[in-house]
C-alpha positions as MATLAB code, in Angstrom:
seq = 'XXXXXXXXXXXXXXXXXXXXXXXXXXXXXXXXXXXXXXXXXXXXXXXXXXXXXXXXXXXXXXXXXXXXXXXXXXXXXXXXXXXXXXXXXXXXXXXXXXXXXXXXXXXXXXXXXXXXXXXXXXXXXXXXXXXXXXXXXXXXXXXXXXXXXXXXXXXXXXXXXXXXXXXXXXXXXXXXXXXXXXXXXXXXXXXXXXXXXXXXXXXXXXXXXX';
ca = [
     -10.920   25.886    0.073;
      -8.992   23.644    2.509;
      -9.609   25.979    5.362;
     -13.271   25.538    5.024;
     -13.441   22.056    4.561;
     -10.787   21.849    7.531;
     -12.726   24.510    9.655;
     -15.427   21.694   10.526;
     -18.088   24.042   11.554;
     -20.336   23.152    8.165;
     -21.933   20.333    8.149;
     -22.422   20.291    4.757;
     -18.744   20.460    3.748;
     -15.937   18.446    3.946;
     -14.951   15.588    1.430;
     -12.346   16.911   -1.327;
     -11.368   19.635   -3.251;
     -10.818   18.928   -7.798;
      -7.845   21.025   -9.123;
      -7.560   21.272  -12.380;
      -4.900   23.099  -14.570;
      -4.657   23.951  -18.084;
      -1.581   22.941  -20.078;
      -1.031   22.833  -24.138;
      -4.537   23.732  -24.894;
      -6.197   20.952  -23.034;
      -7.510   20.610  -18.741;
      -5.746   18.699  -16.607;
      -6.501   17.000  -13.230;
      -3.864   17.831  -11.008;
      -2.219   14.825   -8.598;
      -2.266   16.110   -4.684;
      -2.231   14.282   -1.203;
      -3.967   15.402    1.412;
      -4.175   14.285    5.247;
      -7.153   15.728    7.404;
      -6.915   15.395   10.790;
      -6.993   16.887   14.139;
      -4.695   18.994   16.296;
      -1.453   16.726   16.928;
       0.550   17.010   19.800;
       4.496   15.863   19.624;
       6.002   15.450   22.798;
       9.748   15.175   23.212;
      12.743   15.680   21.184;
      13.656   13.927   17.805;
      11.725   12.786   14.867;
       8.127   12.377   15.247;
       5.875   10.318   12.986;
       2.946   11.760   11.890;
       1.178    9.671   10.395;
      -2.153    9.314    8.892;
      -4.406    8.783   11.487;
      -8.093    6.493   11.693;
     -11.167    6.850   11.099;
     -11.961    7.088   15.190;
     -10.377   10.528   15.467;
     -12.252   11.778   12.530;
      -8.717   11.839   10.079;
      -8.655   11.243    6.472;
      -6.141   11.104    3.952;
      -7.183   11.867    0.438;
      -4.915   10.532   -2.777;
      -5.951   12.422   -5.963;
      -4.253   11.115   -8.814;
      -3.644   13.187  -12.179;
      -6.142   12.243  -14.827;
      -5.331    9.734  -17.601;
      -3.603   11.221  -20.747;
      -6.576   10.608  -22.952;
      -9.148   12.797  -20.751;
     -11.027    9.716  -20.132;
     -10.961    8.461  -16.575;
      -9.344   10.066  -13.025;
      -9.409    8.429   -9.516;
      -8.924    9.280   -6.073;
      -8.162    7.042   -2.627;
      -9.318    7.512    0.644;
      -7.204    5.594    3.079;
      -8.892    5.255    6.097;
     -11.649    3.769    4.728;
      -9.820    1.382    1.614;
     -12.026    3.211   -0.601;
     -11.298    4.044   -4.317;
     -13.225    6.247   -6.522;
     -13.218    6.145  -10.417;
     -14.414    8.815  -12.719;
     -14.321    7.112  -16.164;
     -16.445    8.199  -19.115;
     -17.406    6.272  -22.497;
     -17.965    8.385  -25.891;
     -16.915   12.057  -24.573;
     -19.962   11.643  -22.038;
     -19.811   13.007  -17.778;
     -17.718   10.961  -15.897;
     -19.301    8.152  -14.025;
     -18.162    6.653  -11.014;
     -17.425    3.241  -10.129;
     -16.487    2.267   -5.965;
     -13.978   -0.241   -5.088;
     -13.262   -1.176   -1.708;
      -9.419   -1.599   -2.192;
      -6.543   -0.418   -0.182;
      -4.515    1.971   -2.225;
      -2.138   -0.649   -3.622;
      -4.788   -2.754   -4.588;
      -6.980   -0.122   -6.192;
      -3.318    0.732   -7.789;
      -2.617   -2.419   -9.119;
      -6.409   -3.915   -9.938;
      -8.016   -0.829  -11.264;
      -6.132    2.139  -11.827;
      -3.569   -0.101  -14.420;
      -6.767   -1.106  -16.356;
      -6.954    2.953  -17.473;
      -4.394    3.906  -18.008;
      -4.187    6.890  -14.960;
      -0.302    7.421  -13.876;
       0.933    7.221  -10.301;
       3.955    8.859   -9.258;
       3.362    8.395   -5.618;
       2.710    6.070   -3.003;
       1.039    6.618    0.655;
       1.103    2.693    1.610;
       4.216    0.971    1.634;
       4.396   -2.212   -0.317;
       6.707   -4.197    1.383;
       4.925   -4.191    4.681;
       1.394   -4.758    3.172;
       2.748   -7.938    2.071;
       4.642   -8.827    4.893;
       1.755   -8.351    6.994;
      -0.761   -9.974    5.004;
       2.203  -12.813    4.370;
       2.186  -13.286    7.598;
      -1.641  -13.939    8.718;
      -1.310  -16.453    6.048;
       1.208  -18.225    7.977;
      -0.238  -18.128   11.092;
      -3.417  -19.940    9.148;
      -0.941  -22.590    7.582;
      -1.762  -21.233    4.407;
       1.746  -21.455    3.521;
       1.741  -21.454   -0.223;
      -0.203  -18.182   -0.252;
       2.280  -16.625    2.293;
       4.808  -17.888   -0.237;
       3.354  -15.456   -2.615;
       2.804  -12.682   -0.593;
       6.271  -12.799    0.769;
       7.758  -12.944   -2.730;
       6.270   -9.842   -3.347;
       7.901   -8.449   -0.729;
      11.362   -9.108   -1.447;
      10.552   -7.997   -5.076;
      10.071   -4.204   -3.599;
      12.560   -4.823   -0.270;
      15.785   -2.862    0.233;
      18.536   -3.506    2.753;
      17.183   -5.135    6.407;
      13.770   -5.188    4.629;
      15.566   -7.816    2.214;
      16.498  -10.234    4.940;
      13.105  -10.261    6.479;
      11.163  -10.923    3.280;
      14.031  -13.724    3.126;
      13.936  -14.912    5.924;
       9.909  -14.990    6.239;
       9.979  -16.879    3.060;
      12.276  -19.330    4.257;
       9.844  -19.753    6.817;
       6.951  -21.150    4.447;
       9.002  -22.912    2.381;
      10.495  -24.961    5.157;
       6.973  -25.802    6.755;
       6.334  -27.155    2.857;
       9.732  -29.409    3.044;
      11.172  -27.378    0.522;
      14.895  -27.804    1.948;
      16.841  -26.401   -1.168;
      14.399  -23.220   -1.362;
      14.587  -22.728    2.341;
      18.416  -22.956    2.570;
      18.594  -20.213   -0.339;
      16.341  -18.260    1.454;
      18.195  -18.211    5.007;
      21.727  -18.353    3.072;
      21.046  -14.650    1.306;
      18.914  -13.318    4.238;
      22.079  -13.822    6.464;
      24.522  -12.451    3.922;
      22.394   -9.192    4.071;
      21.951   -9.204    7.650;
      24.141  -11.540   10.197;
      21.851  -10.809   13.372;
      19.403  -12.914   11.825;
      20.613  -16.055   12.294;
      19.487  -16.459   15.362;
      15.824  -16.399   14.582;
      17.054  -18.970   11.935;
      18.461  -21.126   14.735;
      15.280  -21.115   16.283;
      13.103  -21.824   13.243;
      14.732  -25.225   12.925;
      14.721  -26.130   16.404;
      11.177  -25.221   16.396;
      10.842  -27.676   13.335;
      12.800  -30.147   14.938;
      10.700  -30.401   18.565;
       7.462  -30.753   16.269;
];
């Protein structure tokens, strides 16, 4: 099945593939991720990343997730385009489905939760989502929203990815005068990583020239 939909040379077929498996008495959706894409090339020694690929080259990455335990609802994500898909039904009925136009963590946390459908994986990685959309907040001066956005991030942060969330937040709170929050902030991001107090050194003199 994946070599024709691959294979490109039907027009007619492409999209996704449903697995289903059958354990204690009952069907089961079964959880896969897929990435479609063209011939790669890696050049050079090392690690290479992969990666998902756009929408440009004609990629796609498909997340199927297993169905929820009560047989009602099951969901897929198609990354390239921030599209989810939910198949729900009501009274034993065909599954219906419902679009969202979500990235996956979004249609993760908005939808999915709602339904009770498990996730044991993740193709999109929190803590830069919200350290990227933290920080187009702060360019607009929207700095109570990047507030938010960069507490999420250090919620899911590990190691270096600690002190940036840290030290981002810091950021915000010191263009909002919060002196005591920022301090905290810069305090624990250096204790994690030294190397950025530098970029501290220049957020205040930055703050001072204003």
């Amino acid at each position: 099945m994946d070599y024709v939909i691959e294979m490109g040379n039907v027009q007619s077929v492409g999209g996704f593939k449903v697995s289903v498996g059958f354990n204690n008495g009952a069907f089961n959706f079964v959880r896969y991720n897929r990435i479609y894409r063209g011939n790669i090339s890696l050049l050079g020694d090392g690690e290479h990343t992969i990666g998902h690929g756009d929408a440009s080259e004609g990629a796609y990455s498909v997340h199927f997730f297993e169905g929820a335990s009560n047989y009602k609802s099951v969901a897929l994500h198609i990354r390239q385009a921030q599209l989810g898909i939910l198949y729900h039904r009501n009274d034993n009925g065909l599954l219906k489905s419902n679009l969202s136009k979500y990235d996956e963590i979004d249609f993760i946390d908005n939808v999915l939760s709602k339904y009770q459908i498990p996730v044991q994986v993740l193709t999109q990685d929190r803590v830069r989502k919200y350290l990227s959309e933290g920080k187009k907040y702060f360019d607009a001066k929207k700095n109570r929203k990047s507030s938010e956005l960069f507490g999420q991030s250090l919620i899911h942060a590990t190691g270096k990815e600690k002190a940036v969330s840290l030290f981002y937040l810091g950021l915000a709170q010191l263009n909002m005068n919060n002196r005591n929050m920022t301090m905290f902030c810069f305090n624990e991001a250096v204790k994690i990583d030294p190397a950025i107090k530098t970029s501290i050194t220049i957020a205040f003199q930055n703050k001072t020239h204003k």
